[in-house]
Short mmCIF file of C-alpha atoms and ligand atoms in Angstrom, two decimals:
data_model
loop_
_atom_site.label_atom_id
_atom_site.label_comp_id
_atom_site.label_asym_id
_atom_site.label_seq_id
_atom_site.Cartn_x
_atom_site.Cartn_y
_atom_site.Cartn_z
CA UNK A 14 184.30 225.45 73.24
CA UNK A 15 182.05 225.48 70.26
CA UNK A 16 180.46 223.34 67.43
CA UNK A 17 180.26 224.78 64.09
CA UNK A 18 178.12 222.63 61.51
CA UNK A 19 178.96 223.81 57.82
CA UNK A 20 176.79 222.42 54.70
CA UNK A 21 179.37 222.60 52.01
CA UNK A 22 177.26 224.48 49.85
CA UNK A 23 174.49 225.52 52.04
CA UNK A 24 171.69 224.73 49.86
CA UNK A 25 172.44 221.32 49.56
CA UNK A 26 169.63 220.33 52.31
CA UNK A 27 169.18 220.29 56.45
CA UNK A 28 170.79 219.05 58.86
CA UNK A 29 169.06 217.42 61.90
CA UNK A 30 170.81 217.15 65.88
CA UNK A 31 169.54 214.37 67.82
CA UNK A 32 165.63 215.19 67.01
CA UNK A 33 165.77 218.45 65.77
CA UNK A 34 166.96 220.87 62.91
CA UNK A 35 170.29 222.42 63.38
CA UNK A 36 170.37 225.87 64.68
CA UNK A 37 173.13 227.66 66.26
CA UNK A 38 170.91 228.08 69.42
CA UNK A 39 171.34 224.57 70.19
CA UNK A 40 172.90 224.10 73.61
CA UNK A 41 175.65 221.22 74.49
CA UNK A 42 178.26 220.64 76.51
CA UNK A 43 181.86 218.84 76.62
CA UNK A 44 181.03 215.37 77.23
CA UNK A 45 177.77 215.49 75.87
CA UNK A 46 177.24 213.28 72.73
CA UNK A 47 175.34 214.75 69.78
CA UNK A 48 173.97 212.85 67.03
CA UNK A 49 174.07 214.47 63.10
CA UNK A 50 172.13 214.11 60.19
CA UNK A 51 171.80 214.82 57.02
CA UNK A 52 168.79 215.45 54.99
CA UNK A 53 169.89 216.19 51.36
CA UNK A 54 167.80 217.60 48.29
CA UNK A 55 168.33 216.62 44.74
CA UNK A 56 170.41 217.43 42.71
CA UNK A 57 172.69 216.82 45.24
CA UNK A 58 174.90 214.09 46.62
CA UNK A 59 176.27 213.15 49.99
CA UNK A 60 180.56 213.20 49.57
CA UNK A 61 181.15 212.55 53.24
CA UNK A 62 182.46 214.48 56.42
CA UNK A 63 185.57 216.65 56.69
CA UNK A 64 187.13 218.84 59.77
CA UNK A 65 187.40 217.60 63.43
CA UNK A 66 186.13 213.97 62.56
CA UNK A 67 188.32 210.78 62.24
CA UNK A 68 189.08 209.31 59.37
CA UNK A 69 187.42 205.83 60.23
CA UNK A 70 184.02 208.26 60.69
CA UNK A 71 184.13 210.17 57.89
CA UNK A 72 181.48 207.98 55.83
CA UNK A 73 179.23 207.74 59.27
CA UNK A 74 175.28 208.84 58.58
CA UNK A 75 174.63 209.65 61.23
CA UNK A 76 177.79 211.14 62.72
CA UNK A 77 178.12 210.57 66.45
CA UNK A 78 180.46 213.16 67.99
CA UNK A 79 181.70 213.51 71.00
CA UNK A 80 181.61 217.84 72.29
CA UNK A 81 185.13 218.16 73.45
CA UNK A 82 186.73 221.55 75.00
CA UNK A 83 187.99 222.79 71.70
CA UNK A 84 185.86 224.44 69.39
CA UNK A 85 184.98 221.54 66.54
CA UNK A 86 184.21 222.43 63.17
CA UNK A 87 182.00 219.99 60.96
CA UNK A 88 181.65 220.31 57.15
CA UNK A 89 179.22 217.85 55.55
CA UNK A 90 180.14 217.82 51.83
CA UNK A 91 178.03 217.60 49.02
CA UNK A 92 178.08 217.75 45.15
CA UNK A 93 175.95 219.37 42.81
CA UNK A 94 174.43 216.89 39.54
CA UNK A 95 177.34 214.07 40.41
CA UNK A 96 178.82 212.95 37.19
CA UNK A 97 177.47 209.61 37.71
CA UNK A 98 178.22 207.51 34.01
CA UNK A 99 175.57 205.12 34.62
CA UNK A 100 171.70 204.39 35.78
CA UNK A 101 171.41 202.45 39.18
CA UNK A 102 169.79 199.28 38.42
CA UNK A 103 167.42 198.01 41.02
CA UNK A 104 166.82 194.11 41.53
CA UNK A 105 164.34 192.19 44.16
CA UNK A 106 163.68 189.94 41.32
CA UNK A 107 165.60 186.68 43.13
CA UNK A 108 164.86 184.12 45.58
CA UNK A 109 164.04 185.94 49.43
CA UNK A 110 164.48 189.05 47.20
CA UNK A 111 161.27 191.51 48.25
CA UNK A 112 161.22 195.18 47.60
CA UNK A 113 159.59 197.78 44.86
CA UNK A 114 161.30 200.83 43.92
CA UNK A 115 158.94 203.82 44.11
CA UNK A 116 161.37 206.18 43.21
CA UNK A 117 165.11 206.83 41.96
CA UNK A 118 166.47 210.17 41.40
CA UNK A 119 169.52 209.69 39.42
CA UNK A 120 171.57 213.08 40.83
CA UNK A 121 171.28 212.67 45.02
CA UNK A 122 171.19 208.90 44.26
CA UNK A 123 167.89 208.83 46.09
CA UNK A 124 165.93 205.55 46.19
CA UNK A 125 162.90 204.69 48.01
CA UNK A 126 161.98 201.16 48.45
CA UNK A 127 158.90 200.00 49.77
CA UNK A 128 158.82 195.86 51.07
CA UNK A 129 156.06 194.44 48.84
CA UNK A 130 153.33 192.76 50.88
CA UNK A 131 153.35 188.93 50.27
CA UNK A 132 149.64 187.49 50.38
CA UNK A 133 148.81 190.49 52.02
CA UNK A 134 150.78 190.22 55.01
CA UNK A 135 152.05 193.51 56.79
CA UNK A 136 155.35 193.37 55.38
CA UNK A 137 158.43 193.52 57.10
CA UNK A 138 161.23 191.82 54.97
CA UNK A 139 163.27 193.15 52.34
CA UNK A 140 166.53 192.32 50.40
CA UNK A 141 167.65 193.51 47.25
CA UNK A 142 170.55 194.80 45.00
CA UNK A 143 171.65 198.13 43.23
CA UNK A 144 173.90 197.53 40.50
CA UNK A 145 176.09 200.36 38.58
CA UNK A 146 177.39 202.23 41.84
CA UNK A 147 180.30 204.24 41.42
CA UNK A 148 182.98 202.95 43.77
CA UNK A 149 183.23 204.84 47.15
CA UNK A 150 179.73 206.73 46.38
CA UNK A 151 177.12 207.39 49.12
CA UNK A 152 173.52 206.14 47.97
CA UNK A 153 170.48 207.55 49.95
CA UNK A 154 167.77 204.95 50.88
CA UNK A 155 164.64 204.74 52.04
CA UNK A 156 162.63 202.35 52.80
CA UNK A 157 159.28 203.41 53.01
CA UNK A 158 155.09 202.49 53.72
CA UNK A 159 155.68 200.92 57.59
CA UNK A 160 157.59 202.12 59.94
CA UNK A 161 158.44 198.49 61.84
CA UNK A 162 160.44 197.68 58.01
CA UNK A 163 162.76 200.68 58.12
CA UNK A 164 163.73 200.49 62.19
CA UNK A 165 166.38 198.21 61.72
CA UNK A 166 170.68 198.41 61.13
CA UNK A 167 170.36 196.77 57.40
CA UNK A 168 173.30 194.76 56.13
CA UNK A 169 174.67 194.53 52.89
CA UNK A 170 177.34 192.49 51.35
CA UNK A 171 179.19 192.66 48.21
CA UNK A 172 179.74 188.71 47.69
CA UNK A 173 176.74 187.71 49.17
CA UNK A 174 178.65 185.97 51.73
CA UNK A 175 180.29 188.32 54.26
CA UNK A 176 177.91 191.18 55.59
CA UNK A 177 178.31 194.17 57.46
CA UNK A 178 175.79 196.33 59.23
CA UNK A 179 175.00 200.08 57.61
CA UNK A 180 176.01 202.93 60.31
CA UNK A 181 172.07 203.66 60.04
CA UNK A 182 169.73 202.20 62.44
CA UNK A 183 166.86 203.89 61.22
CA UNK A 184 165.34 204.97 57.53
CA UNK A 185 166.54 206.95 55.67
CA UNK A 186 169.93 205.46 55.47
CA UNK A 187 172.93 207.07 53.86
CA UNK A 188 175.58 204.61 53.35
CA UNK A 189 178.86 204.59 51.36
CA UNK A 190 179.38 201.98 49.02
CA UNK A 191 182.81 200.41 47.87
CA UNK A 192 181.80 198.11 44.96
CA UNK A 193 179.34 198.69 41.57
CA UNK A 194 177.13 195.91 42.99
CA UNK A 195 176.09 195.34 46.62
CA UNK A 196 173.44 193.42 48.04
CA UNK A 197 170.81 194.84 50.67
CA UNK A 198 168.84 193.10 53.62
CA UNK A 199 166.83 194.26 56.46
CA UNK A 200 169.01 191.45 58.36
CA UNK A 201 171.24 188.49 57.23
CA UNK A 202 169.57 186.64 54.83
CA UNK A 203 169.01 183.02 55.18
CA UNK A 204 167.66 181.39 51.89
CA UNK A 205 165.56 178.56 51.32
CA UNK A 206 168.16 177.05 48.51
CA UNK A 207 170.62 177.81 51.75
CA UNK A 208 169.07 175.16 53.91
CA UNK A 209 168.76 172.65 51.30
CA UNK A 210 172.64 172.93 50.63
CA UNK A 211 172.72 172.77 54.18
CA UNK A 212 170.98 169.30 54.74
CA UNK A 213 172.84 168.04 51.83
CA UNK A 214 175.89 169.05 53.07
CA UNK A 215 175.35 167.39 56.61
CA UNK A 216 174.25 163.97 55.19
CA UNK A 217 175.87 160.95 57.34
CA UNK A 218 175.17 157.94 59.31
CA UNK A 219 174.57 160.48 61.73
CA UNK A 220 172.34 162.63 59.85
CA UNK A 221 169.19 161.43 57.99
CA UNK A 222 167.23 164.29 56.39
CA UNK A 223 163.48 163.91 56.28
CA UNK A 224 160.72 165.35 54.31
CA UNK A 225 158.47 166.63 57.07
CA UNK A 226 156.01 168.24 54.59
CA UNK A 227 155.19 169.41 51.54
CA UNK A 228 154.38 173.43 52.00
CA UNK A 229 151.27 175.18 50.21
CA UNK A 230 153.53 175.99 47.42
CA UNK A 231 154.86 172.44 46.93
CA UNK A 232 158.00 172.85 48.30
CA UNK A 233 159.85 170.61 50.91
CA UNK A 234 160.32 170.83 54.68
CA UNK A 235 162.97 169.21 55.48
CA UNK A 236 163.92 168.20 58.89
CA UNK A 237 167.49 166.74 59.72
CA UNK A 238 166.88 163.47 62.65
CA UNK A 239 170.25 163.47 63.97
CA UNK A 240 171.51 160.49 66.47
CA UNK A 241 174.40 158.44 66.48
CA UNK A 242 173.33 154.82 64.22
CA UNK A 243 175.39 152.71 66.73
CA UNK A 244 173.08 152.90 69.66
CA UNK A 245 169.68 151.81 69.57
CA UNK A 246 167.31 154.31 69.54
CA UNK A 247 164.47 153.02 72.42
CA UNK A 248 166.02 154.87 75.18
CA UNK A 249 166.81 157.47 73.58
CA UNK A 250 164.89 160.83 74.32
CA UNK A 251 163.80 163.49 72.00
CA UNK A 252 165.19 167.58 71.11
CA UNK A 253 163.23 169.49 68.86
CA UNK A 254 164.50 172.29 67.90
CA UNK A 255 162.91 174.55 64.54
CA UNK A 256 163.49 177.96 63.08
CA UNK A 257 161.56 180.33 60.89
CA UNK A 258 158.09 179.93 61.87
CA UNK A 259 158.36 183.71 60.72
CA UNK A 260 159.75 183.64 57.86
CA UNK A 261 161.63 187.39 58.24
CA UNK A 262 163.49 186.20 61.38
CA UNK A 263 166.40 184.80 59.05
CA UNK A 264 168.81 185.00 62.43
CA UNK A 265 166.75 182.13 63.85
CA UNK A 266 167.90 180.10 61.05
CA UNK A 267 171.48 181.03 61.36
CA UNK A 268 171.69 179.45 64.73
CA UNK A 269 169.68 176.18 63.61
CA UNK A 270 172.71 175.70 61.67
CA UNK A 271 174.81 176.50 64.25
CA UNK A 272 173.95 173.67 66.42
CA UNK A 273 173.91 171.31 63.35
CA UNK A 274 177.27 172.12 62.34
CA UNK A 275 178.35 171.32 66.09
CA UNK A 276 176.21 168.36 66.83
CA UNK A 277 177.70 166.70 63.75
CA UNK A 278 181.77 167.66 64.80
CA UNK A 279 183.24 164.36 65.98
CA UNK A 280 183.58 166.57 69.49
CA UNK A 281 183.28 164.23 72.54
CA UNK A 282 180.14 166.40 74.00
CA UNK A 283 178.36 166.57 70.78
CA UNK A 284 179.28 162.69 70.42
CA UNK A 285 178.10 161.92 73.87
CA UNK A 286 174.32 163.94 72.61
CA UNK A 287 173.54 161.84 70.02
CA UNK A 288 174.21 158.44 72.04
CA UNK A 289 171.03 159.80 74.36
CA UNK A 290 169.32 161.91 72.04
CA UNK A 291 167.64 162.16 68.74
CA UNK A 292 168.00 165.40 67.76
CA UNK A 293 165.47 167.07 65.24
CA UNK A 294 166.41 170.23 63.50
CA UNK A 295 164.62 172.24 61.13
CA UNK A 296 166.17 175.28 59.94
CA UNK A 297 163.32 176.85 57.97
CA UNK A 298 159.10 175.69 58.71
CA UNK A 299 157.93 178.35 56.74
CA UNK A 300 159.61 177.63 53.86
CA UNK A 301 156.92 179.59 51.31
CA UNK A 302 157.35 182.56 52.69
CA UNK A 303 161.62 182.51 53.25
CA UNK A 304 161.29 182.01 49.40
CA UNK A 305 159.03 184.85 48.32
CA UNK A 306 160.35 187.61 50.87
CA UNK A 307 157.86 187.44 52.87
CA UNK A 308 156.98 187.97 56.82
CA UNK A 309 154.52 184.99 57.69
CA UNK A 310 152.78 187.81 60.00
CA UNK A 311 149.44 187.84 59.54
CA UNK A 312 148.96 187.06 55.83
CA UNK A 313 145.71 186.50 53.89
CA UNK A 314 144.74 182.52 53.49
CA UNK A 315 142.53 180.92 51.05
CA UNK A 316 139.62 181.21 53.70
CA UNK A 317 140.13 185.01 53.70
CA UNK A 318 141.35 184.77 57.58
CA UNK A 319 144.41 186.81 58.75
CA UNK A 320 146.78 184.06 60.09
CA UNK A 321 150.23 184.33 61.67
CA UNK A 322 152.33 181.44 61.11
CA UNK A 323 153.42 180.64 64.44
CA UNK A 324 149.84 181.33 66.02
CA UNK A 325 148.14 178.12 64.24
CA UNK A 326 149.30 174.88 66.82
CA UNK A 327 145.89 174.54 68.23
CA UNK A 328 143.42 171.44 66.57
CA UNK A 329 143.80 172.74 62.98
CA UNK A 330 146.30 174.76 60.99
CA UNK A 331 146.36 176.74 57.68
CA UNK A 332 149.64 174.77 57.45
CA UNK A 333 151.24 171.83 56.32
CA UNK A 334 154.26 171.97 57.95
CA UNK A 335 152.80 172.71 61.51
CA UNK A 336 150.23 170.13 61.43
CA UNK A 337 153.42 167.50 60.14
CA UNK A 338 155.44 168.73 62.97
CA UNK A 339 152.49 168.06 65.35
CA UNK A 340 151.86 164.41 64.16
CA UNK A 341 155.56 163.56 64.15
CA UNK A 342 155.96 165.17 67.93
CA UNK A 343 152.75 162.90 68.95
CA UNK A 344 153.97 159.62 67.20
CA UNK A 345 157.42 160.32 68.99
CA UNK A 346 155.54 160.83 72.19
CA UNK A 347 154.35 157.02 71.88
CA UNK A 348 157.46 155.50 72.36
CA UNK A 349 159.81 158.40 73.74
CA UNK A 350 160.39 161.75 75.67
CA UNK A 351 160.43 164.30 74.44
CA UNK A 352 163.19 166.69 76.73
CA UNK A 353 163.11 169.47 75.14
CA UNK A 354 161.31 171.61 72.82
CA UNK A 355 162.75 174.65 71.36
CA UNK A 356 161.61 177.13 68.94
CA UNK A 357 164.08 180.12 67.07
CA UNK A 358 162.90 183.36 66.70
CA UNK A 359 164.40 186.75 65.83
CA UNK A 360 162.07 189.88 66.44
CA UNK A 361 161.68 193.17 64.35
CA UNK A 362 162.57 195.40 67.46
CA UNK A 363 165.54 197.10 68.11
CA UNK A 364 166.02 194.78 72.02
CA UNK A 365 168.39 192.39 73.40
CA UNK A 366 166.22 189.80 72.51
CA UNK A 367 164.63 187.70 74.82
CA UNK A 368 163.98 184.10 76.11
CA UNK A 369 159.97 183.26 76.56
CA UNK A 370 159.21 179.79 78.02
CA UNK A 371 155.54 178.95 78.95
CA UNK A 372 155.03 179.68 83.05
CA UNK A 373 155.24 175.81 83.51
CA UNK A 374 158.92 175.84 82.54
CA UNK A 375 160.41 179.52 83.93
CA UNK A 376 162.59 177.57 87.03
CA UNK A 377 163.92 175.07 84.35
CA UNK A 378 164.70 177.76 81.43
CA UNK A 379 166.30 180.39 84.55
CA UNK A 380 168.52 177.38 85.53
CA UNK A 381 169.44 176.48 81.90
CA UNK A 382 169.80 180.33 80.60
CA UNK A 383 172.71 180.10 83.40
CA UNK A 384 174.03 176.77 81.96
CA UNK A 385 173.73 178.64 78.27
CA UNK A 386 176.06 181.72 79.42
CA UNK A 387 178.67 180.01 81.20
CA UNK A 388 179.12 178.52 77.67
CA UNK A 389 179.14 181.33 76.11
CA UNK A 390 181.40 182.90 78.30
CA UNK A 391 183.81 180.49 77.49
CA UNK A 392 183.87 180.49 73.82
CA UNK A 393 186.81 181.65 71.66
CA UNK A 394 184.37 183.58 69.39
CA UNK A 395 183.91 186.44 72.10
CA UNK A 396 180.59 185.99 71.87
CA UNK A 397 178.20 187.41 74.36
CA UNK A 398 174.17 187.63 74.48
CA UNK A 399 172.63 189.74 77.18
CA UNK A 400 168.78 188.47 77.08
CA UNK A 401 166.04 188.22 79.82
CA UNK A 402 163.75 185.86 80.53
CA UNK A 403 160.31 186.79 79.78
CA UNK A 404 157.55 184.29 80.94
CA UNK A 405 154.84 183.61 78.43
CA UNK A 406 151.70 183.88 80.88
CA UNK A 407 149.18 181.60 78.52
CA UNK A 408 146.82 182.36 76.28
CA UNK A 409 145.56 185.50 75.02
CA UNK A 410 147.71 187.50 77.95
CA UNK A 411 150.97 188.48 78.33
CA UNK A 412 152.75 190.09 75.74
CA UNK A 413 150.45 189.63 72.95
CA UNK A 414 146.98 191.22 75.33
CA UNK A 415 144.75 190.79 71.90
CA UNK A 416 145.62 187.24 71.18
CA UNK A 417 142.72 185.23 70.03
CA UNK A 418 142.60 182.59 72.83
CA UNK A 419 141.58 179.92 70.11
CA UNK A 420 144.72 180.14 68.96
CA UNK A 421 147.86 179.03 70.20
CA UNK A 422 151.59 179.44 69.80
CA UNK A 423 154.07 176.16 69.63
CA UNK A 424 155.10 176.72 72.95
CA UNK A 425 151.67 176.72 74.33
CA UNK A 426 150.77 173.61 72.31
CA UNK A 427 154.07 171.85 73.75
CA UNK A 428 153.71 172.48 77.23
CA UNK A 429 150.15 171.39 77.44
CA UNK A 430 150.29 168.35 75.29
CA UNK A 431 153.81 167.33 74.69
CA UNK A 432 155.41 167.60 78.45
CA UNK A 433 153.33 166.07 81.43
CA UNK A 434 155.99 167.65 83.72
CA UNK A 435 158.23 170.17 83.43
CA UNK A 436 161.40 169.02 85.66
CA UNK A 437 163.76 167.81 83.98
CA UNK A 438 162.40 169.19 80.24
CA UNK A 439 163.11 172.27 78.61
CA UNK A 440 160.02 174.30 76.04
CA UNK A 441 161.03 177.91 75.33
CA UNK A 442 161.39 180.53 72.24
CA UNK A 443 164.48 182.07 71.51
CA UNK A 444 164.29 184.94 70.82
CA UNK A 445 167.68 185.96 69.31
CA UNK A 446 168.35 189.71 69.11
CA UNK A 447 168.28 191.81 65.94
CA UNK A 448 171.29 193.52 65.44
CA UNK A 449 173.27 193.52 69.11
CA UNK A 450 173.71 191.50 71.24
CA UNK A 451 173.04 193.86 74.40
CA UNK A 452 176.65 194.91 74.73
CA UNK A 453 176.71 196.92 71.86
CA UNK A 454 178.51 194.49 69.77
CA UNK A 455 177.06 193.51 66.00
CA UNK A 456 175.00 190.18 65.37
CA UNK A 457 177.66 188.70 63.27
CA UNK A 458 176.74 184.80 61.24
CA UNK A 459 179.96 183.79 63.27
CA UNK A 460 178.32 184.99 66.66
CA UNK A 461 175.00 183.64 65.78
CA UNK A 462 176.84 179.95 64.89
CA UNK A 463 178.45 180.38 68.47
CA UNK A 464 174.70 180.67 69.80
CA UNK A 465 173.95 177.52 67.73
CA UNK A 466 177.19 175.52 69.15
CA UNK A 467 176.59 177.22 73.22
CA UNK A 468 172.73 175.99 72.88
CA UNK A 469 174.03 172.52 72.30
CA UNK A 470 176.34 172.22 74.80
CA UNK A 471 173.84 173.49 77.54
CA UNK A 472 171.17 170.80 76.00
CA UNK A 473 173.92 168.33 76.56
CA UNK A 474 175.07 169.72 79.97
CA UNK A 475 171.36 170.89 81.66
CA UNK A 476 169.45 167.33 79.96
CA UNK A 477 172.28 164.80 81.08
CA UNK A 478 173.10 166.20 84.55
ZN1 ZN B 15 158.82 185.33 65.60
#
């Protein structure tokens, strides 16, 4: 057996196995897996794969090929000054839209993108669109300045409705494109106008949106207080559940909506919630941010400190909609419990994702993680989330060591002041993963809804048993 690499014409830039320029030195064996790159130079133009690869990999960058017995040959094709009619037209200039073109070369199709820091934050969002592709061309991009924004598998869309995931999962990513416009995201993208559609949408005896707060930019939080009207609302007791305290984690939001969407079916178990429960879901707390692009990591405030959005629940807060969502939790508190508190996040790293309750609550959140995947287990969707628990040790240790211990996470403000004891009460982050979900299946919006409608049912199941 053998493995020939060809560059169709030679000159037309370097190819890279696994970590490492090609070389016909290399040593593999049948079985082994190899992964190819490309690396092209202007003036030329990615075309695709041709020789012992199937059709349905033939656009793959990289190529992932299995070393058989036979000898495999491998031709990566290129062409020379493409005879491309028109300029690519870059555009970030939309809502959630965040990215600066630093350079285009018209003949390899080369852009490089770099996410534009929002009030100075470390910038890891960005979503934009190229207009005037040629049908079925490859476009090279790269998305440049910090590493954490370009380790990701971006998705792009060409209605701005159904997305797939790039074969990339790294930057530079070479990608084939099938329409003259397409639309480009470090993840799903979950828009501010999105949620207010959303809560609109939603609107019943069973759902009353609320203003929770007016945001530093003058925009609206809303909050959706969900219960059924034909039970009185004394004994009822309290879920909380919010999304995007980081603005980039646009997955988080996705399942927010998830559970709404169920909670509001006229299913019996979603029926039987609201006559306990008043449910309060807020699909986007950073709302600022979601609008302009930006991470909510770490930005500059108006006091010159470097604040992270989700770090700011101790006795004050840069922000609006964090000190609202205190007062309403503490007026609640008066006159009900509150069983659980839950709050949606959606990492920049490549993991499984990951459940983190406060050390108070790790034998309630191990019990209801088990409720949460016998649900999922069960659903028609086929969808499937292999997480682990990790317990959030307290302030200032664990997995954030240089933590300023002034501050404090929501979790770490709920379990101290919102939950005397933990039996019987739920307070964790979500942490829903990035791009799979740990079986080495895609984060799809339909998956992510099943999340939503499985997170429900285990409220219901683990807070009425
Ligand atoms: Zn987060």
């Amino acid at each position: 057996m053998s493995l020939q690499i060809i560059m169709e014409p030679e000159s037309a830039g370097q190819l890279v196995l696994g970590n490492e320029y090609y070389h016909p030195g290399i040593a593999y064996k049948p079985g082994d897996s190899v992964l190819i790159k490309i690396v092209p130079e202007s003036p030329y133009q990615f075309t695709g794969w041709t020789g012992d690869v199937s059709d349905d990999h033939m656009a793959d960058v990289p190529l992932k090929l299995a070393i058989t017995e036979e000898n495999q040959v491998i031709t990566a094709n290129f062409k020379k000054n493409p005879e491309h009619s028109k300029e690519l037209v870059f555009d970030s200039a939309f809502e959630n839209g965040n990215g600066i073109l630093r350079y285009y070369d018209r003949d390899s199709r080369r852009l490089v993108v770099e996410p534009q820091q929002i009030n100075l934050a470390n910038n890891i969002w960005w979503h934009f669109k190229i207009h005037n592709i040629t049908p079925g061309e490859f476009l090279h991009l790269d998305i440049d300045n910090w590493e954490i924004a370009g380790d990701c598998q971006p998705v792009f869309s060409y209605d701005g409705k159904n997305w797939q995931r790039m074969t990339g999962v790294k930057s530079p990513y070479i990608q084939r494109f099938e329409a003259a416009s397409v639309e480009i995201a470090r993840n799903i993208p979950y828009t501010f106008s999105h949620s207010l559609a959303l809560v609109d949408e939603l609107v019943s005896p069973y759902v009353q949106p609320q203003i929770l707060a007016i945001s530093e930019g003058g925009r609206q939080v809303k909050t959706m207080r969900i219960t059924d009207p034909q039970v009185a609302d004394d004994q009822k007791r309290i879920i909380w559940v919010m999304a995007r305290l980081h603005a980039f984690e646009s997955h988080s939001s996705i399942l927010a909506e998830g559970l709404a969407r169920w909670l509001t079916t006229d299913n019996d178990e979603a029926r039987a919630i609201l006559k306990r429960f008043i449910v309060y879901i807020t699909p986007i707390m950073d709302v600022d941010n979601v609008v302009l692009g930006g991470s909510g990591k770490e930005q500059l405030t108006w006091d010159r400190q470097r604040v992270d959005f989700n770090r700011q629940w101790g006795d004050t807060s840069h922000w609006a909609a964090v000190r609202a969502a205190k007062q309403l939790l503490e007026e609640l508190q008066k006159t009900h419990d509150i069983a659980a508190f839950i709050d949606l996040h959606d990492p920049w790293f490549s993991g499984d994702g990951h459940w983190d309750p406060p050390a108070k609550f790790e034998t309630q959140i191990r019990e209801f993680s088990q409720t949460f995947i016998k649900i999922l287990e069960q659903s028609v969707t086929n969808a499937r989330w292999k997480f682990e628990i990790i317990v959030w040790k307290g302030k200032g240790q664990g997995i954030e060591p240089t933590l300023d211990p002034t501050l404090q996470t929501s979790t770490s403000y709920a379990s101290s002041r919102l939950f005397p004891e933990a039996e019987g009460h739920l307070c964790f982050v979500m942490e829903i993963p990035h791009w799979t979900d740990g079986y080495g299946n895609p984060i799809t919006i339909r998956g992510l809804s099943a999340y939503g409608e499985a997170l429900g049912r285990a409220l219901g199941d683990y807070l009425n048993g």
